[in-house]
CSV table of C-alpha atoms in Angstrom, one decimal:
chain,number,residue,atom,x,y,z
A,1,MET,CA,0.2,-0.1,0.2
A,2,THR,CA,1.2,3.4,-0.6
A,3,SER,CA,0.6,6.6,1.2
A,4,PRO,CA,2.0,9.7,2.4
A,5,LYS,CA,2.9,8.3,5.9
A,6,GLN,CA,5.9,6.0,3.6
A,7,PHE,CA,6.5,7.6,0.6
A,8,SER,CA,6.6,11.4,-1.0
A,9,PRO,CA,5.8,12.9,-4.2
A,10,ASN,CA,8.2,13.5,-6.9
A,11,PRO,CA,9.2,17.4,-6.7
A,12,SER,CA,10.4,17.1,-10.5
A,13,VAL,CA,6.7,17.0,-12.2
A,14,PRO,CA,7.2,19.5,-14.8
A,15,GLU,CA,5.0,23.1,-15.0
A,16,GLN,CA,4.3,23.3,-11.2
A,17,PRO,CA,3.1,25.8,-9.5
A,18,VAL,CA,5.9,27.4,-7.6
A,19,ARG,CA,5.4,25.9,-3.8
A,20,GLU,CA,5.8,28.7,-0.6
A,21,GLU,CA,8.7,28.5,1.4
A,22,ALA,CA,7.9,25.3,3.6
A,23,SER,CA,7.3,26.9,7.3
A,24,ALA,CA,8.1,25.3,11.0
A,25,ARG,CA,4.8,27.3,11.5
A,26,PHE,CA,3.1,25.1,9.1
A,27,ASP,CA,-0.1,23.7,10.2
A,28,LEU,CA,-2.0,21.0,9.2
A,29,PRO,CA,-5.4,21.0,8.3
A,30,PRO,CA,-8.6,20.3,11.0
A,31,LEU,CA,-8.9,16.4,10.3
A,32,SER,CA,-12.7,14.6,9.8
A,33,LEU,CA,-13.3,10.7,9.6
A,34,TYR,CA,-16.2,9.2,7.0
A,35,VAL,CA,-17.6,6.0,7.6
A,36,HIS,CA,-19.4,4.5,4.6
A,37,ILE,CA,-21.5,2.1,5.5
A,38,PRO,CA,-22.8,0.8,1.6
A,39,TRP,CA,-26.1,-1.0,2.0
A,40,CYS,CA,-29.4,0.0,1.3
A,41,VAL,CA,-33.3,-1.3,2.2
A,42,ARG,CA,-33.5,-0.6,-1.5
A,43,LYS,CA,-31.4,1.3,-4.6
A,44,CYS,CA,-33.2,4.3,-5.5
A,45,PRO,CA,-33.4,4.6,-9.4
A,46,TYR,CA,-31.4,8.0,-9.0
A,47,CYS,CA,-28.9,7.1,-6.4
A,48,ASP,CA,-25.4,7.3,-8.1
A,49,PHE,CA,-23.3,6.6,-4.5
A,50,ASN,CA,-21.6,3.1,-3.4
A,51,SER,CA,-24.8,1.4,-2.3
A,52,HIS,CA,-26.1,-1.9,-2.5
A,53,ALA,CA,-29.6,-3.6,-1.7
A,54,ALA,CA,-29.0,-5.1,1.4
A,55,PRO,CA,-29.4,-8.7,2.0
A,56,GLU,CA,-31.8,-10.6,4.5
A,57,ARG,CA,-29.1,-10.2,6.9
A,58,ILE,CA,-26.6,-7.5,6.7
A,59,PRO,CA,-22.9,-8.9,7.6
A,60,GLU,CA,-22.1,-6.3,10.3
A,61,THR,CA,-20.0,-8.2,12.3
A,62,ASP,CA,-17.5,-8.9,9.6
A,63,TYR,CA,-18.0,-5.6,8.1
A,64,LEU,CA,-17.4,-3.9,11.3
A,65,ALA,CA,-14.1,-6.0,11.5
A,66,SER,CA,-13.6,-4.5,8.5
A,67,LEU,CA,-14.0,-0.8,9.4
A,68,LEU,CA,-11.6,-1.2,12.4
A,69,ALA,CA,-8.8,-2.8,10.9
A,70,ASP,CA,-9.3,0.5,7.9
A,71,LEU,CA,-9.7,2.3,11.0
A,72,GLU,CA,-5.9,1.5,12.3
A,73,ARG,CA,-4.2,1.4,9.5
A,74,ASP,CA,-5.2,4.8,8.6
A,75,ALA,CA,-4.8,6.2,12.7
A,76,SER,CA,-0.9,7.4,12.1
A,77,LEU,CA,-2.0,9.8,9.0
A,78,ALA,CA,-3.8,12.0,11.7
A,79,GLY,CA,-0.1,13.8,12.4
A,80,GLY,CA,-1.6,14.1,16.1
A,81,ARG,CA,-4.7,16.1,15.1
A,82,ARG,CA,-8.0,15.3,16.9
A,83,LEU,CA,-11.1,14.4,15.0
A,84,GLN,CA,-13.1,18.0,14.3
A,85,SER,CA,-16.3,15.7,12.9
A,86,ILE,CA,-17.0,12.5,11.9
A,87,PHE,CA,-19.9,11.6,9.5
A,88,PHE,CA,-21.6,8.0,8.7
A,89,GLY,CA,-23.2,7.9,5.2
A,90,GLY,CA,-24.1,5.4,2.5
A,91,GLY,CA,-26.0,3.5,1.9
A,92,THR,CA,-28.3,3.7,4.7
A,93,PRO,CA,-26.1,3.9,7.9
A,94,SER,CA,-28.7,3.5,10.4
A,95,LEU,CA,-29.4,0.1,9.2
A,96,PHE,CA,-25.9,-0.5,11.4
A,97,SER,CA,-26.8,-1.5,14.7
A,98,PRO,CA,-26.5,1.2,17.5
A,99,SER,CA,-23.8,-0.9,19.1
A,100,GLY,CA,-22.0,-1.2,15.8
A,101,ILE,CA,-21.8,2.5,15.3
A,102,ALA,CA,-20.9,2.9,19.5
A,103,THR,CA,-17.8,0.7,18.6
A,104,ILE,CA,-16.7,2.9,15.8
A,105,LEU,CA,-16.7,6.0,18.0
A,106,GLN,CA,-15.1,4.3,21.0
A,107,ARG,CA,-12.0,3.1,18.7
A,108,ALA,CA,-12.0,6.6,16.5
A,109,GLU,CA,-11.6,7.9,20.4
A,110,GLN,CA,-9.0,5.5,21.5
A,111,LEU,CA,-6.9,5.7,18.2
A,112,ILE,CA,-7.0,9.0,17.6
A,113,GLY,CA,-9.3,10.8,19.7
A,114,PHE,CA,-11.9,13.9,19.5
A,115,ALA,CA,-11.8,17.6,20.2
A,116,PRO,CA,-14.2,19.2,22.2
A,117,GLU,CA,-17.9,19.5,21.0
A,118,VAL,CA,-17.0,17.0,17.8
A,119,GLU,CA,-19.9,16.8,15.6
A,120,ILE,CA,-21.2,13.1,14.9
A,121,THR,CA,-23.0,12.6,12.1
A,122,LEU,CA,-25.3,10.1,10.9
A,123,GLU,CA,-27.4,9.8,7.9
A,124,ALA,CA,-30.9,8.2,8.3
A,125,ASN,CA,-34.0,7.5,6.5
A,126,PRO,CA,-37.2,7.8,7.4
A,127,GLY,CA,-38.1,3.6,7.9
A,128,THR,CA,-40.0,2.4,11.3
A,129,VAL,CA,-36.9,0.4,12.1
A,130,GLU,CA,-34.9,2.6,11.9
A,131,GLN,CA,-36.8,5.4,13.8
A,132,GLN,CA,-36.8,2.7,16.9
A,133,ARG,CA,-32.8,3.3,16.5
A,134,PHE,CA,-32.6,6.9,17.0
A,135,GLY,CA,-32.2,6.8,21.1
A,136,GLY,CA,-29.6,4.1,20.6
A,137,PHE,CA,-27.6,6.3,18.2
A,138,ARG,CA,-27.6,9.1,20.3
A,139,ASP,CA,-26.5,7.5,23.2
A,140,ALA,CA,-24.0,5.6,21.0
A,141,GLY,CA,-22.4,8.8,21.0
A,142,VAL,CA,-24.1,10.5,17.6
A,143,ASN,CA,-25.5,14.5,18.2
A,144,ARG,CA,-26.8,15.3,14.9
A,145,LEU,CA,-28.9,13.9,12.3
A,146,SER,CA,-29.9,13.9,9.0
A,147,ILE,CA,-32.6,12.4,7.3
A,148,GLY,CA,-33.4,11.7,3.8
A,149,ILE,CA,-37.2,12.8,3.6
A,150,GLN,CA,-36.4,14.2,-0.1
A,151,SER,CA,-40.5,15.0,-0.7
A,152,LEU,CA,-43.4,15.1,1.5
A,153,ARG,CA,-45.6,14.6,-1.7
A,154,GLU,CA,-46.8,10.9,-1.7
A,155,GLU,CA,-46.6,11.2,-5.8
A,156,GLN,CA,-43.2,12.2,-5.7
A,157,LEU,CA,-42.0,9.7,-3.2
A,158,LYS,CA,-43.1,7.3,-5.3
A,159,ALA,CA,-41.4,8.5,-8.3
A,160,LEU,CA,-38.3,8.6,-7.1
A,161,GLY,CA,-38.5,4.9,-5.7
A,162,ARG,CA,-38.3,5.6,-1.7
A,163,ILE,CA,-39.5,3.2,0.4
A,164,HIS,CA,-41.2,5.3,3.0
A,165,ASP,CA,-44.4,7.3,2.7
A,166,ARG,CA,-45.0,11.2,3.8
A,167,ASP,CA,-46.1,10.4,7.7
A,168,GLN,CA,-43.3,8.2,7.9
A,169,ALA,CA,-41.2,11.3,7.3
A,170,LEU,CA,-42.8,13.3,10.1
A,171,ARG,CA,-42.6,10.6,12.2
A,172,ALA,CA,-39.1,9.8,11.8
A,173,ILE,CA,-38.2,13.5,12.2
A,174,ASP,CA,-41.0,14.0,15.7
A,175,SER,CA,-38.7,10.5,17.0
A,176,ALA,CA,-35.4,12.2,16.1
A,177,ARG,CA,-36.5,15.0,18.6
A,178,ARG,CA,-38.2,12.8,21.2
A,179,ALA,CA,-34.9,11.1,21.6
A,180,GLY,CA,-33.0,14.2,22.2
A,181,PHE,CA,-31.4,15.6,18.9
A,182,LYS,CA,-31.2,18.9,18.9
A,183,ARG,CA,-29.4,19.0,15.2
A,184,ILE,CA,-31.5,17.5,12.3
A,185,ASN,CA,-30.7,18.5,8.9
A,186,LEU,CA,-33.2,17.4,6.2
A,187,ASP,CA,-32.5,16.4,2.6
A,188,LEU,CA,-35.0,18.1,0.2
A,189,MET,CA,-35.3,17.5,-3.7
A,190,HIS,CA,-36.6,20.0,-6.2
A,191,GLY,CA,-36.9,19.8,-9.7
A,192,LEU,CA,-38.5,16.2,-9.3
A,193,PRO,CA,-40.4,14.5,-12.4
A,194,GLY,CA,-43.9,16.2,-13.5
A,195,GLN,CA,-43.0,19.2,-10.4
A,196,THR,CA,-44.4,22.0,-10.9
A,197,VAL,CA,-43.2,25.7,-9.2
A,198,GLY,CA,-46.2,25.5,-6.5
A,199,GLN,CA,-45.3,22.1,-6.2
A,200,ALA,CA,-41.6,22.6,-5.2
A,201,LEU,CA,-42.4,25.7,-3.0
A,202,ASP,CA,-45.1,23.9,-1.0
A,203,ASP,CA,-43.2,21.3,-0.4
A,204,LEU,CA,-40.2,23.8,1.0
A,205,ARG,CA,-42.8,25.7,2.8
A,206,GLU,CA,-43.8,22.4,5.0
A,207,VAL,CA,-40.4,21.5,5.6
A,208,ILE,CA,-39.7,25.2,7.1
A,209,ALA,CA,-42.5,24.6,9.1
A,210,LEU,CA,-40.7,21.6,10.8
A,211,ASP,CA,-38.2,24.0,11.9
A,212,PRO,CA,-35.4,22.1,11.4
A,213,GLY,CA,-32.0,23.3,12.2
A,214,HIS,CA,-30.2,22.8,8.7
A,215,ILE,CA,-31.9,22.3,5.3
A,216,SER,CA,-30.3,20.5,2.5
A,217,TRP,CA,-32.2,21.9,-0.2
A,218,TYR,CA,-30.5,20.7,-4.0
A,219,GLN,CA,-31.8,20.0,-7.6
A,220,LEU,CA,-32.3,16.1,-8.8
A,221,THR,CA,-29.8,15.6,-11.4
A,222,ILE,CA,-29.6,12.3,-13.7
A,223,GLU,CA,-25.9,10.9,-12.9
A,224,GLN,CA,-24.5,8.0,-15.2
A,225,ASN,CA,-24.8,4.6,-14.1
A,226,THR,CA,-28.9,5.0,-12.1
A,227,VAL,CA,-32.1,3.6,-13.3
A,228,PHE,CA,-32.9,7.4,-14.5
A,229,TYR,CA,-29.9,7.7,-16.5
A,230,ARG,CA,-30.9,4.6,-18.6
A,231,GLN,CA,-34.7,5.2,-18.5
A,232,PRO,CA,-35.0,9.2,-17.9
A,233,PRO,CA,-38.1,10.4,-16.0
A,234,ARG,CA,-39.6,13.3,-17.3
A,235,LEU,CA,-38.1,16.5,-15.3
A,236,PRO,CA,-39.1,20.0,-15.4
A,237,ASP,CA,-38.1,22.8,-17.9
A,238,ALA,CA,-35.2,25.2,-17.3
A,239,GLU,CA,-37.6,27.9,-17.0
A,240,VAL,CA,-39.5,26.4,-14.2
A,241,LEU,CA,-36.4,25.1,-12.1
A,242,ALA,CA,-35.0,29.0,-12.7
A,243,ASP,CA,-38.3,29.9,-10.8
A,244,ILE,CA,-38.4,27.3,-8.2
A,245,GLU,CA,-34.8,28.0,-7.4
A,246,ASP,CA,-35.9,32.1,-7.4
A,247,HIS,CA,-38.9,31.6,-5.3
A,248,GLY,CA,-37.0,29.0,-2.7
A,249,TRP,CA,-34.5,31.1,-2.0
A,250,ASP,CA,-36.4,33.8,-1.1
A,251,LEU,CA,-38.5,31.8,1.2
A,252,LEU,CA,-35.6,30.7,3.0
A,253,ALA,CA,-34.1,33.6,3.6
A,254,GLN,CA,-37.4,34.9,4.9
A,255,ALA,CA,-37.1,32.5,7.4
A,256,GLY,CA,-34.1,32.7,8.6
A,257,TYR,CA,-32.1,30.3,6.7
A,258,GLN,CA,-28.8,31.4,5.7
A,259,GLN,CA,-27.6,29.9,2.4
A,260,TYR,CA,-24.1,28.8,3.6
A,261,GLU,CA,-23.3,26.7,0.4
A,262,VAL,CA,-24.8,25.6,-2.7
A,263,SER,CA,-27.2,23.6,-1.2
A,264,ALA,CA,-26.9,24.1,2.4
A,265,TYR,CA,-29.3,26.7,4.1
A,266,SER,CA,-28.7,26.8,7.7
A,267,GLN,CA,-29.9,28.5,10.6
A,268,SER,CA,-27.5,30.2,13.1
A,269,GLY,CA,-25.3,27.9,15.1
A,270,GLN,CA,-26.7,25.1,12.5
A,271,GLN,CA,-24.0,24.8,10.0
A,272,SER,CA,-22.7,21.2,8.8
A,273,ARG,CA,-18.8,21.1,10.4
A,274,HIS,CA,-18.4,18.0,8.7
A,275,ASN,CA,-19.3,19.2,5.1
A,276,ARG,CA,-17.4,22.8,6.1
A,277,ASN,CA,-14.3,21.2,6.3
A,278,TYR,CA,-14.6,19.5,2.9
A,279,TRP,CA,-15.3,22.8,1.2
A,280,GLU,CA,-12.7,24.4,3.2
A,281,PHE,CA,-10.2,21.7,2.0
A,282,GLY,CA,-9.7,20.1,5.5
A,283,ASP,CA,-8.0,17.0,5.6
A,284,TYR,CA,-10.7,14.0,6.3
A,285,LEU,CA,-9.6,9.7,6.5
A,286,GLY,CA,-12.1,7.8,4.4
A,287,ILE,CA,-13.0,3.9,5.8
A,288,GLY,CA,-15.4,1.7,4.1
A,289,ALA,CA,-16.0,0.4,0.6
A,290,GLY,CA,-15.7,2.6,-1.8
A,291,ALA,CA,-14.7,5.5,0.9
A,292,HIS,CA,-12.1,8.0,-0.2
A,293,GLY,CA,-9.5,10.7,2.1
A,294,LYS,CA,-8.0,13.5,1.6
A,295,VAL,CA,-4.7,13.6,4.0
A,296,THR,CA,-1.9,16.5,4.4
A,297,ASP,CA,1.8,15.6,4.9
A,298,SER,CA,4.3,17.5,6.6
A,299,ASP,CA,5.8,18.7,3.2
A,300,GLN,CA,2.3,19.8,2.7
A,301,SER,CA,2.2,17.7,-0.3
A,302,VAL,CA,-2.0,16.9,-0.9
A,303,TRP,CA,-2.8,12.9,-1.1
A,304,ARG,CA,-5.5,11.2,-2.1
A,305,SER,CA,-6.9,7.7,-1.1
A,306,ARG,CA,-9.9,5.5,-1.7
A,307,LYS,CA,-10.8,2.0,-0.5
A,308,THR,CA,-11.8,-1.0,-2.3
A,309,ARG,CA,-15.5,-0.1,-3.8
A,310,LEU,CA,-17.4,-3.7,-3.5
A,311,PRO,CA,-18.5,-4.6,0.5
A,312,ALA,CA,-17.7,-8.8,-0.5
A,313,HIS,CA,-14.1,-7.6,-1.4
A,314,TYR,CA,-13.2,-5.1,1.3
A,315,MET,CA,-14.5,-7.7,4.0
A,316,ALA,CA,-12.3,-10.4,2.1
A,317,GLU,CA,-9.4,-8.9,1.9
A,318,SER,CA,-7.0,-9.0,4.9
A,319,GLU,CA,-6.0,-5.4,3.8
A,320,PRO,CA,-8.3,-3.7,1.3
A,321,LEU,CA,-6.9,-2.3,-1.6
A,322,ASN,CA,-6.1,1.7,-0.6
A,323,LEU,CA,-5.2,3.9,-3.6
A,324,TRP,CA,-2.6,7.0,-2.6
A,325,GLY,CA,-1.7,9.4,-4.8
A,326,VAL,CA,0.0,12.9,-4.3
A,327,VAL,CA,-2.2,15.3,-6.0
A,328,PRO,CA,0.0,17.0,-8.9
A,329,ALA,CA,1.1,21.3,-7.6
A,330,ALA,CA,-0.6,22.4,-11.1
A,331,GLU,CA,-4.1,20.3,-10.5
A,332,LEU,CA,-4.7,22.1,-7.2
A,333,PRO,CA,-6.2,25.3,-7.7
A,334,LEU,CA,-8.9,23.7,-9.6
A,335,GLU,CA,-9.0,21.0,-6.8
A,336,PHE,CA,-9.2,23.3,-4.3
A,337,MET,CA,-11.7,26.1,-5.8
A,338,MET,CA,-14.0,23.1,-6.7
A,339,ASN,CA,-14.5,23.0,-3.2
A,340,VAL,CA,-13.8,26.3,-1.8
A,341,LEU,CA,-16.1,28.3,-4.2
A,342,ARG,CA,-19.1,26.2,-3.7
A,343,LEU,CA,-19.3,28.3,-0.4
A,344,THR,CA,-21.3,31.2,-0.8
A,345,ASP,CA,-18.4,33.7,0.8
A,346,GLY,CA,-15.6,31.4,0.0
A,347,VAL,CA,-12.8,31.4,2.4
A,348,ALA,CA,-9.7,33.9,3.5
A,349,ALA,CA,-7.6,34.4,0.4
A,350,GLU,CA,-4.4,33.3,2.4
A,351,VAL,CA,-6.0,29.8,3.4
A,352,PHE,CA,-5.3,29.1,-0.4
A,353,ALA,CA,-1.5,29.0,0.8
A,354,ALA,CA,-2.4,27.4,3.9
A,355,ARG,CA,-3.8,24.2,1.9
A,356,THR,CA,-2.0,23.8,-1.0
A,357,GLY,CA,1.7,25.1,-0.2
A,358,LEU,CA,1.3,27.1,-3.3
A,359,SER,CA,1.4,30.9,-3.7
A,360,LEU,CA,-1.5,33.3,-4.2
A,361,GLU,CA,0.1,33.9,-7.7
A,362,ALA,CA,-0.4,30.2,-8.8
A,363,LEU,CA,-4.6,31.8,-9.3
A,364,GLN,CA,-3.1,34.2,-11.4
A,365,PRO,CA,-4.2,35.7,-14.6
A,366,GLN,CA,-7.5,33.4,-14.0
A,367,LEU,CA,-8.1,36.0,-11.6
A,368,GLY,CA,-8.2,39.2,-12.7
A,369,SER,CA,-9.8,37.6,-15.7
A,370,LEU,CA,-12.4,36.6,-13.8
A,371,GLN,CA,-13.0,39.8,-11.4
A,372,SER,CA,-13.5,41.8,-14.4
A,373,ARG,CA,-16.5,39.7,-15.9
A,374,GLY,CA,-18.2,40.2,-12.4
A,375,LEU,CA,-18.1,36.0,-11.9
A,376,MET,CA,-15.7,36.6,-8.8
A,377,GLU,CA,-15.2,39.0,-5.7
A,378,ALA,CA,-12.3,41.4,-6.2
A,379,ASN,CA,-10.5,43.3,-3.6
A,380,SER,CA,-12.2,41.4,-0.9
A,381,GLY,CA,-9.5,39.8,0.8
A,382,ARG,CA,-11.2,36.9,-0.6
A,383,LEU,CA,-11.4,33.9,-3.0
A,384,ALA,CA,-15.5,34.1,-3.2
A,385,THR,CA,-17.5,33.8,-6.6
A,386,THR,CA,-20.0,36.9,-7.1
A,387,GLU,CA,-23.9,36.3,-7.0
A,388,LEU,CA,-23.3,35.7,-10.9
A,389,GLY,CA,-20.6,33.5,-10.0
A,390,ARG,CA,-22.7,31.3,-8.6
A,391,ARG,CA,-25.5,31.1,-11.3
A,392,PHE,CA,-22.3,29.8,-13.9
A,393,LEU,CA,-19.7,28.2,-11.1
A,394,ASN,CA,-18.6,25.5,-13.9
A,395,ASP,CA,-17.8,28.2,-16.1
A,396,VAL,CA,-15.7,29.9,-13.2
A,397,LEU,CA,-13.7,26.7,-12.2
A,398,GLU,CA,-13.4,25.7,-15.8
A,399,ALA,CA,-11.1,28.7,-15.7
A,400,PHE,CA,-8.5,26.7,-12.9
A,401,MET,CA,-8.3,23.3,-15.2
A,402,VAL,CA,-5.2,22.3,-16.2
A,403,PRO,CA,-4.6,22.1,-20.2
A,404,ALA,CA,-4.9,18.9,-21.7
A,405,GLN,CA,-1.2,17.9,-23.3
A,406,ASP,CA,-1.1,17.0,-27.1
C-alpha cells in the first residue's frame, strides 16, 4: 500500500506552480473522519453513490471488523490531530445497530481522539425500524442526524422510488427530537419528475415549518450508472427550475435560513462542520467500501485515497485495496476551487497557501479575468464568487482546469 506516511511525492513534475517556502510553523488542516455503510433497503433510481441493496441480513459483524482494521491502519495519518467531525454516510447507515456505531466511535476516540464538541452525524432514512434506533444512536455518541425525506408529497416519493411515505417522514423527525437530537438536517430535493413550481415551493414551505436547524435543498440531477440515466423521467424545463430556485431562495431567507453553500441552508449556529471541512479543503480519513480520503503531509503535499469499492471484496481482503496518489501541484488550484467556491462567502485568500503550499500567484491570471467579468469578488481579501458567479459556477471552475497535454 502506498501512503503519504511511507512515500513523498515526486518534486520533478514539470510545469508546477511555485510552492511557498516550507515553514516550521505550518499547521496541518483540521481532520475529519468519514465512515461508509454501503447498504440500503432498496437502491433508488437516481442514486449513483456506492450503495447496494441489503441482503436479508446485513453482515454487520464482518463489516465492522473490516472498518476497525481500516481505521487502525489510517490512524497514523492523523499527525497528532484530533477529529473535528465524524460522518456516517451511505447507503443507509441507520441500518447498522447502535452498538456497532458505538464500537466505531469508541475505537476512533482511542486511536485518534476527539476535539472538544466534536460533531458526529449519521444519515438516516424514515423507515419505522430505524426510528426505533434513534435513541440508541444518541446514546452511542451521535449528536446530529441527517434525515433523507426528499419530498413530503406521495406522488413524488413514488416517482423517486423511495420506500417511505409522508407520514413515516414526519414520524421520523418527531422520533429524532424525542430521542434528544437538537441538531437535525433534512434533505429535500426539487426539480422532480412532473413537479410544478407551486408543488416544489409547497414542499419547501412544509419543511421550513418543521423548523429543522439545517436544510439541504438541491435539484435532482440525472447521473450515469443509474436507472434514471437509462430510463430518463420527464423533468421540469429550465424556466421552471429557475423559478423554483429563485422563489425557494426567498422563502428560505425570509424564514431565517442562511445559504452558506450551494445547497446548504442553516439557522444560526447550525452549519454542518463536517461538510464545511470538505469545502474549506480540510483533511479527512475515509474508511469503508469505496470511501475516499484526503490527507496533507508534513511537506504540504496533498494526497487522495480510495478504498476497495465492493463490500464483499472489502470484507474478504485482509488489507483492502487502498490506492494513494499525490495531487500534482498543477491540479491543486482546481481541486481547491472546486471545494471552496461552493461556499457562499468563499474563504480568506490566505487559506489557499495554507491548504496547498502554493503561492496565490498560482491563481493568476485566472482571478483577474474572472473578476473583470464580474464572476468573482474583487479587492475583498477573499476567494469567493459573486452572485452571478454562483449561477455560472462551472464556467468559473473551467478557468482553473489544467490544459490537456498533446
